[in-house]
Structure formats: structure tokens, C-alpha cells
XYZ file of C-alpha atoms in Angstrom:
387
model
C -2.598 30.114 10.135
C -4.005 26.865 11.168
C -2.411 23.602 12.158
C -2.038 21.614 9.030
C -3.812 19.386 8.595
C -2.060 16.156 6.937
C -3.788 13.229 4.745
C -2.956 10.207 6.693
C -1.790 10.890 9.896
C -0.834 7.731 12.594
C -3.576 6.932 14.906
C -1.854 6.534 18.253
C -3.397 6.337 21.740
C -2.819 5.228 25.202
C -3.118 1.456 23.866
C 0.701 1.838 22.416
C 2.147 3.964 24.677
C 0.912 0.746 26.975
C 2.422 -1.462 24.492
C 6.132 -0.027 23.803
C 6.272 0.385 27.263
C 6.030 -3.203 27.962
C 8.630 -3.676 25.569
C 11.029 -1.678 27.094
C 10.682 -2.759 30.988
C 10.896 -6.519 29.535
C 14.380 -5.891 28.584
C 13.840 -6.770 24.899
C 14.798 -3.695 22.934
C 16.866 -6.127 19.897
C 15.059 -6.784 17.211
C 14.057 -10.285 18.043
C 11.677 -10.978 21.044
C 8.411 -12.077 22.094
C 6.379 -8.904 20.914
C 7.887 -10.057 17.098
C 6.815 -13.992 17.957
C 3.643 -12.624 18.873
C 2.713 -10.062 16.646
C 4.069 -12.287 13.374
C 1.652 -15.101 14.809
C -1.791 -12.411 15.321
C -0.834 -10.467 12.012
C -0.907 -14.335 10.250
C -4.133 -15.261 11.719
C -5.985 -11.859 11.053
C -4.857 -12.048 7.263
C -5.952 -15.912 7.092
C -2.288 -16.650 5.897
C 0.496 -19.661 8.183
C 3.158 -17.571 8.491
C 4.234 -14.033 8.355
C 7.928 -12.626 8.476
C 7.617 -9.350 10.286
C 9.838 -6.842 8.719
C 11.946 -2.925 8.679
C 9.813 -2.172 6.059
C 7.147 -3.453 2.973
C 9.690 -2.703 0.564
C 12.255 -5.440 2.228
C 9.314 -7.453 2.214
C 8.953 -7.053 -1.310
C 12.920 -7.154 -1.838
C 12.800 -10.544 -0.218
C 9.871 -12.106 -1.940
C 11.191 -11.709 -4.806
C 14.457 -12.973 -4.629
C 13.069 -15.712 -2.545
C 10.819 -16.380 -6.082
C 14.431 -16.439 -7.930
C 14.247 -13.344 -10.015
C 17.592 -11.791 -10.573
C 20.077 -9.876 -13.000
C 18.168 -9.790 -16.718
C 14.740 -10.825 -15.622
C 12.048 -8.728 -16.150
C 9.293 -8.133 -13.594
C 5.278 -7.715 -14.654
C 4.402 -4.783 -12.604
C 1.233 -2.317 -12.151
C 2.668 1.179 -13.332
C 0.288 2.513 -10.920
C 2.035 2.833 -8.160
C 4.661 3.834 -5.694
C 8.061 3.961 -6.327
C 8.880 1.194 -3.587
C 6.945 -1.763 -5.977
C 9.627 -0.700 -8.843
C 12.446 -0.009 -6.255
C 12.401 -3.479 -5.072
C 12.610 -4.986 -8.388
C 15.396 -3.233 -9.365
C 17.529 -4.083 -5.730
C 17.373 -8.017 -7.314
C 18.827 -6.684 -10.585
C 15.717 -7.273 -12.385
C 13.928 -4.517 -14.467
C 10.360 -3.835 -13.920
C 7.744 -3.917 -16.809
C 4.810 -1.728 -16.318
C 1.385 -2.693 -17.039
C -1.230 -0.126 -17.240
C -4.881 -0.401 -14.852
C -8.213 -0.693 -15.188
C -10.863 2.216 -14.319
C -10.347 0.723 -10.556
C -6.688 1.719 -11.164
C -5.346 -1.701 -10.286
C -3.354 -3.708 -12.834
C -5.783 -4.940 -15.715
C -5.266 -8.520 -16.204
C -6.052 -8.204 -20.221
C -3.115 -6.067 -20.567
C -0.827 -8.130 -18.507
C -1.224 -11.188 -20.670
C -0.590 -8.566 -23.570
C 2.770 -7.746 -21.851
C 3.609 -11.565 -22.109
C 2.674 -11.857 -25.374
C 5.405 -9.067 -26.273
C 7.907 -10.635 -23.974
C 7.190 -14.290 -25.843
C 10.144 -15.484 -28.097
C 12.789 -12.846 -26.704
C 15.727 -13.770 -24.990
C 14.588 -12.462 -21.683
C 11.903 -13.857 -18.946
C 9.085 -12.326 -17.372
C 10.255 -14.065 -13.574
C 7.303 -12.949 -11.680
C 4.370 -10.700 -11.195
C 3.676 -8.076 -8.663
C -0.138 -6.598 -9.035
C -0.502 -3.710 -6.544
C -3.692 -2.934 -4.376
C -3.959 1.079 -4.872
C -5.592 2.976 -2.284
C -6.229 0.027 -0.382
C -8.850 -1.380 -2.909
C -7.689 -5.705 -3.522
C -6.974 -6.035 -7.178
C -8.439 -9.005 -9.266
C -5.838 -11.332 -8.216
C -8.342 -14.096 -9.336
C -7.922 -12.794 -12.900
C -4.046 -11.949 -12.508
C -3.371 -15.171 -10.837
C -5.560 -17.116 -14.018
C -2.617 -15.026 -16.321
C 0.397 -16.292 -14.316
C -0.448 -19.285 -13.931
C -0.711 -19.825 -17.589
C 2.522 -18.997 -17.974
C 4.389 -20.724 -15.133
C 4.900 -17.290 -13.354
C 4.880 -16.673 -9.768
C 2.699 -13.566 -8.283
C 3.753 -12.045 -5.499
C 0.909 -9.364 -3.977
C 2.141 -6.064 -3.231
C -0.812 -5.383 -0.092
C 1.030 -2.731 0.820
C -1.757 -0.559 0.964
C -4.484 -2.999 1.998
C -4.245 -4.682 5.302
C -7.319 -4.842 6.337
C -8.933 -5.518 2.908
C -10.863 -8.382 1.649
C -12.177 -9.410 -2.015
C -14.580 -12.505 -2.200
C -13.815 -12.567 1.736
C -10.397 -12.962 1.372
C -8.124 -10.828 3.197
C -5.710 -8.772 0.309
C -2.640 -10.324 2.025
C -3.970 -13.847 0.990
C -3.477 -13.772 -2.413
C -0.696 -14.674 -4.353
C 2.370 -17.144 -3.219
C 3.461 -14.598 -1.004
C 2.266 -10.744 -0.204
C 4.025 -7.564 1.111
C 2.036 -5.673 3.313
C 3.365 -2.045 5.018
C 3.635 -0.170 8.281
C 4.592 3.480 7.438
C 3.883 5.602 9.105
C 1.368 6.894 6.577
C -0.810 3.471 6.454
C -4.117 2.399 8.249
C -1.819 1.127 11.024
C 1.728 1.485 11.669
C 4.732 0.637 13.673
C 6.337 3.619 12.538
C 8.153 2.124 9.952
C 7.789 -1.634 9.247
C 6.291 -4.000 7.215
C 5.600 -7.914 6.801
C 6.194 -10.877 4.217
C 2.812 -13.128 4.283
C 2.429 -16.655 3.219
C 1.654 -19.950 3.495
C 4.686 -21.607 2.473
C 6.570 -22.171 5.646
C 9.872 -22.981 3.132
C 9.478 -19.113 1.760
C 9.102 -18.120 5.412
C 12.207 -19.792 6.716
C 14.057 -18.141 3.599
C 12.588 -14.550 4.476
C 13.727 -14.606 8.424
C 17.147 -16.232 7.336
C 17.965 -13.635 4.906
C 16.444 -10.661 6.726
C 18.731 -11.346 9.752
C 21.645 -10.783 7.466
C 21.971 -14.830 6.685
C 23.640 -15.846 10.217
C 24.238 -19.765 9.918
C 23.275 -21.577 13.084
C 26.186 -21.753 14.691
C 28.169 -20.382 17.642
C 30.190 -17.885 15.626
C 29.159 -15.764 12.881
C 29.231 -17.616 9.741
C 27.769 -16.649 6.652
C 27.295 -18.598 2.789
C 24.797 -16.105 1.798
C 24.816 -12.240 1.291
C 21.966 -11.602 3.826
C 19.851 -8.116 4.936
C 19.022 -6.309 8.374
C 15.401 -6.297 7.447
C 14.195 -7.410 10.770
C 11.598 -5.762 12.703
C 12.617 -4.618 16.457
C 10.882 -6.110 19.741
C 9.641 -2.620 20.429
C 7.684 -1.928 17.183
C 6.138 -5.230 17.372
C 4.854 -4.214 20.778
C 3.364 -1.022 18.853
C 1.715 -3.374 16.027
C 0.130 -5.700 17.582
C -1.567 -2.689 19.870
C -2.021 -0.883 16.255
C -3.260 -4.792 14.949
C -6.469 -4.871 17.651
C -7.628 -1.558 16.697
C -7.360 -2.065 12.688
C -11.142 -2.384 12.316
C -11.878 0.405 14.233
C -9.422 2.798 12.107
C -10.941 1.558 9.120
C -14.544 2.262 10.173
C -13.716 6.047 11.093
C -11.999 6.195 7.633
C -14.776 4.422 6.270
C -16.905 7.209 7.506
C -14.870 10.132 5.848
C -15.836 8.396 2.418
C -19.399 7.959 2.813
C -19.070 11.832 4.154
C -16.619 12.799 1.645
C -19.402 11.228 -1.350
C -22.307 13.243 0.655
C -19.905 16.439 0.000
C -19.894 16.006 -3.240
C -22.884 14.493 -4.766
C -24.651 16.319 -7.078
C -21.523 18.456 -8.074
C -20.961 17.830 -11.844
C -17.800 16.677 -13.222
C -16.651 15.125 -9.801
C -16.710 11.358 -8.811
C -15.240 9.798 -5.682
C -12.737 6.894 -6.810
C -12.718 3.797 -5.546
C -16.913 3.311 -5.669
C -19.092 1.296 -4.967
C -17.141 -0.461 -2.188
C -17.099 2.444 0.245
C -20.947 2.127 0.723
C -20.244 -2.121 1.135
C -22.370 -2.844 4.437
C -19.956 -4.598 7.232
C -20.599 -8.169 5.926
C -19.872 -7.325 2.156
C -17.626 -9.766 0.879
C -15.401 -7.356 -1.086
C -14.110 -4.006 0.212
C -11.220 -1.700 0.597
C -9.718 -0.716 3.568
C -10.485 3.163 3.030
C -6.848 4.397 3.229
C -7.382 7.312 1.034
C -10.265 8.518 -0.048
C -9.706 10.121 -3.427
C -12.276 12.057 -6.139
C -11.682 12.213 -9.842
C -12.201 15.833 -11.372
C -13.110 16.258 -14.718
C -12.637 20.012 -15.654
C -14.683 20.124 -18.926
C -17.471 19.171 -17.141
C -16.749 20.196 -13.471
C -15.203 24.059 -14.719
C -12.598 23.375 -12.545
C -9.430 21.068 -12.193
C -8.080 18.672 -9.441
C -5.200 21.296 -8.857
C -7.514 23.976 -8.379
C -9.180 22.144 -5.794
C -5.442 21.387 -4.063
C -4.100 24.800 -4.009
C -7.696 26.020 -2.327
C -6.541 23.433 0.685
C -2.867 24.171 1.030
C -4.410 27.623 1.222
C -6.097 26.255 4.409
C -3.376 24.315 5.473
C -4.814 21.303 4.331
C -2.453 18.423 2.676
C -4.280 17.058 -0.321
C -2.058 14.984 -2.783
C -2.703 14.007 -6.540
C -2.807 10.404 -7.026
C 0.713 8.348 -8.200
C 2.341 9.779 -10.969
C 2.752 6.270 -13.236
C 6.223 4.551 -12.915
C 6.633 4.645 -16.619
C 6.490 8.620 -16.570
C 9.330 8.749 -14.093
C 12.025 9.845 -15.234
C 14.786 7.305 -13.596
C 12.338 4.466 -15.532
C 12.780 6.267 -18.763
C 13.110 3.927 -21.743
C 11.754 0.674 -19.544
C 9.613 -1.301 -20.980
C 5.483 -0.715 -20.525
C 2.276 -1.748 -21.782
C -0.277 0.840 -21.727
C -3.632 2.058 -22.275
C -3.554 5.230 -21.315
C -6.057 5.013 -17.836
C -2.853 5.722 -15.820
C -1.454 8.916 -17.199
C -5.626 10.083 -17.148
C -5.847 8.585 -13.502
C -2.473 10.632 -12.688
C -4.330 13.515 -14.270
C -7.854 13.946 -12.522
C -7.338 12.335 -9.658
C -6.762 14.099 -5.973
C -6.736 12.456 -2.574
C -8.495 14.584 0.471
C -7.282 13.991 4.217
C -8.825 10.656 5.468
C -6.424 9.564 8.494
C -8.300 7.821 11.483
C -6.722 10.126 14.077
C -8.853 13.495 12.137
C -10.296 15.218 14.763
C -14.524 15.966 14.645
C -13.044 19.736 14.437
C -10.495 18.899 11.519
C -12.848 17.051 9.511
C -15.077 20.539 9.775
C -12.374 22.381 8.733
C -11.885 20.087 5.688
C -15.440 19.982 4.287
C -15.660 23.633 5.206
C -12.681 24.440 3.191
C -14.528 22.159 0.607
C -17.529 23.493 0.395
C -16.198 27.002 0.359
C -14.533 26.317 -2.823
C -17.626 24.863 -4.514
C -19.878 27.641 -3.991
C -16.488 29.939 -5.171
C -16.797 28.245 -8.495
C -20.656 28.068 -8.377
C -21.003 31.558 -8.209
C -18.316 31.859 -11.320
C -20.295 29.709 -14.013
């Protein structure tokens, strides 16, 4: 059997070995330093935003935003039901409950339906106390529209960017929308510090809140004193030295992942029934003003039409030993959300349904990405030779 072959592997080189290295011999292993100073400062200017709170994790950067926005026990939370379970997660951690809004064809939130979901909250005893669209896949949701929603209503947004650093829409980075935004460093993202993550704004009050709390809510004084219930969200000295070496080679990572989706369309033009999702901003030249950062590359598989199904397609891979993953399974078809309140239109559940994502990791080797499309195209001329 071949190596597997996984969808998103981390892209690591000689650059941060270098960097954690440095770290180290500099003595600063704790998790504040000057790596953090410096990496909060470069990850601030690349996403165009004054401050940035770097973090253990996106969901404590979500965690914080929000209570930093003041939602708590009986609020509800506008949410994209297309998503991961960390978006809902954090919500819950304040005490809030999430409500889940349906997408759009692009399979972010869909602004029409969100000012729906306030309409159904108006007149009740309980608040909508923020919103928190989600950038799937990496492609910037139309925070322009979302924000025109909240802001009719006197509701904060916070950006869950999680999965778009590195993004822009209109030439804004995806981390410069909203009042704040979460972005992530998994160890499954375009770039990573292992695990990790970042609070982004431009409110140097919400900053100041985010580092307070994060570094479990230490007063500044000799002895530990504390007023608040605080967190140990902060990110170590050592990490940051891997980020900011991870940071300086973002745009290459998302040019070679850029290239499996132009190769990945190539693959499959032409075969009926199957779409690549997320178009037409993978074939954006290098000055578009809008495009996604290419973290998966996913096709859409209609099996009326195609005479085959996205599972199909899976299982052939894992036959191969290559990791291929359906898209998120909605929030509001999870069973610990059961019963939570959603507004939907059904795009999710057909999203959920069709929808596969192929390997597209930076680090893919010329020889893996042979394998894949190999494997691929195996499989197409399996089912050609069927009809």
C-alpha cells in the first residue's frame, strides 16, 4: 500500500526549523516573548488590521470576541450553519445559543436569510447579540451585505476567517472585516503554528480586553490578583517563531494550492454532472481584487447527471490511500444542536450532500499530485466505460 496521502498537510521547511530554533537558544520558551510581539505586529500589517491578539487557538479567538462583544447566558448568536463545529462551540462556551442561518450557492451565509432570522427573533424575549458569518473553504463571504444586515439592527459581526488568511474580497484581506475576526493556525490550514490562532482588529480597547483575558486576567500587580475569570489562550514564544516563518511564505503556499485548482478544474472539465466549487475565483489573475485563499479545493457531484455519487468517488481514493473528505455536515443536522433554532433554505443539507474535497495541501509532492489525478482519472474512465 502507498503512503497516504492526506488533504491538507503542513508545509514545513528549513525556514521553521530556522525559526523555532531561534526561539529556543533565546531562552524564551513561555508563552510571551519577542517572536509573539513580532509575529502579532507582521500578522496585523499583512491583514491591513492595528492590532492582532495572537492566540492557542481560532476557537479562543472566537471565544474571546465574543464575550469581549458582551454576548452571554440567553443570547442568541446569528451563525452560518455551514460550518465547523468550533464557530458553534464558541458560542455556546459564553452561554449563548447559536442560530443557524443557511448559505448561498457560494456556501457562505446568505445575507437575505439572515435578516429573515431577525425578523423571527423580533418581538421575543430573547436577543440576537451578535453575528458570526464564516468564510468556507477559504472563499471571504459578503460581509458588505452581512455587515448592511447588522448594522440595521444594532448588532455586532464578528468574522470567523478561520479559514481565509490570506484572502481578499474588494481587496480587502478576509480578516478585515467585521469589528473583530478570528483567524486559525491548525495544523490543517494554509499556514500553521501547529495549533494557534489570532483575534484581529482595529479597536485597540477590544485588543487590550483579548490579551488581558487570554492570560487568565492577571491584574498588574506584583502578586497574582484576579477580578475577572480569565483563560490560558495565549500563544507560546516558540510557535510565534514558527508563524511568522509560516507568515513570509503564505503567498507562496497559496499559489501551489492555487495551482491544484486550476489542475484539479483541467481534470475534470468536460465530465458531466461534476463542477469544482468555489468558481470563478480560482482562475482570478494575481491582481484580482476578490479571491480565496485555495485551502480546499472541492467539486460538487451530481449523480443524476454525473452516474455516479461524491461517495463513490471517496471510497475509489481511500482505496488508493488517498484522504478525500465530504464537505461540513450543517450544524443544524448535528445531533448535540438538535432542536436549536435555524433558518434554512435547504443549499446546506444539498451542499453537505454533493460536495467532496480532493487533497490540495501546499507540501503535495509533484509525485503525490500524480498519484491523485491518476487515481482520478482511473475512476472516470471506470464509470465511462459503465454508461
Amino acid at each position: 500500500m502507498s503512503e497516504q496521502i492526506y488533504l491538507s498537510s503542513p508545509d514545513v521547511t528549513e525556514a521553521e526549523e530556522e525559526a523555532v530554533l531561534r526561539a529556543i537558544r533565546s531562552g524564551w520558551v513561555a508563552p510571551l516573548g519577542p517572536e509573539v510581539d513580532a509575529f502579532e505586529a507582521e500578522l496585523a500589517d499583512f491583514c491591513g488590521r492595528e492590532h492582532a491578539v495572537a492566540l492557542s487557538s481560532g476557537t479562543a479567538a472566537l471565544h474571546l470576541g465574543l464575550l469581549i462583544l458582551g454576548v452571554g447566558p440567553g443570547d442568541l448568536v446569528a451563525t452560518s450553519t455551514m460550518t465547523f463545529a468550533a464557530t458553534a462551540n464558541a458560542i455556546t462556551y459564553t452561554g449563548a445559543e447559536p442560530l443557524f442561518v443557511d448559505c448561498d450557492e457560494t456556501g457562505n451565509l446568505d445575507p437575505a436569510l439572515l435578516d429573515k432570522a431577525f425578523g423571527e427573533v423580533a418581538g421575543s424575549v430573547r436577543r440576537i447579540a451578535a453575528v458570526v458569518p464564516v468564510d468556507l473553504f477559504g472563499k471571504v463571504a459578503d460581509h458588505p451585505a452581512i455587515a448592511a444586515v447588522a448594522d440595521a439592527h444594532g448588532v455586532p459581526v464578528l468574522s470567523d476567517a478561520a479559514e481565509s488568511l490570506g484572502a481578499v474580497r474588494d481587496g480587502l484581506s478576509s480578516a478585515a472585516y467585521g469589528l473583530a475576526a478570528a483567524v486559525s493556525f491548525n495544523g490543517n490550514k494554509v499556514m500553521t503554528t501547529s495549533g494557534g490562532g489570532a483575534l484581529l482588529t482595529d479597536d485597540a480597547g477590544i485588543a487590550e480586553r483579548a490579551r488581558y483575558l487570554a492570560t487568565q486576567a492577571r491584574q498588574p500587580v506584583v502578586h497574582y490578583e484576579h477580578t475577572d475569570i480569565g483563560y490560558n489562550y495565549r500563544l507560546s514564544n516558540i510557535l510565534a517563531a514558527l508563524g511568522r516563518a509560516q507568515l513570509a511564505r503564505l503567498p507562496e503556499m497559496i499559489e501551489r494550492r492555487r495551482g491544484h485548482r486550476l489542475a484539479y478544474r483541467e481534470l475534470f472539465a468536460g465530465v458531466p454532472g461534476v463542477t469544482v466549487f468555489g468558481e470563478p475565483s480560482g482562475a482570478d489573475g494575481p491582481g484580482g481584487g476578490t479571491r480565496d485563499n485555495f485551502w480546499l479545493t472541492s467539486v460538487l457531484v451530481e449523480p443524476a447527471v454525473a452516474g455516479f455519487a461524491a461517495e463513490d468517488l471517496r471510497l475509489a481514493l481511500a482505496a488508493d490511500n488517498i484522504e478525500a473528505r465530504p464537505l461540513w455536515k450543517p450544524m443544524h443536522l448535528q445531533p448535540v444542536f438538535a432542536g436549536v433554532r435555524s433558518v434554512l433554505n435547504g443549499t446546506s443539507e444539498r451542499l453537505f450532500e454533493v460536495g467532496l474535497s480532493l487533497p490540495s495541501g501546499s507540501a503535495l509532492t509533484e509525485l503525490e499530485v500524480g498519484r491523485v489525478h491518476s487515481a482520478i482519472g482511473s475512476f472516470l474512465e471506470v464509470r465511462r466505460a459503465a454508461v
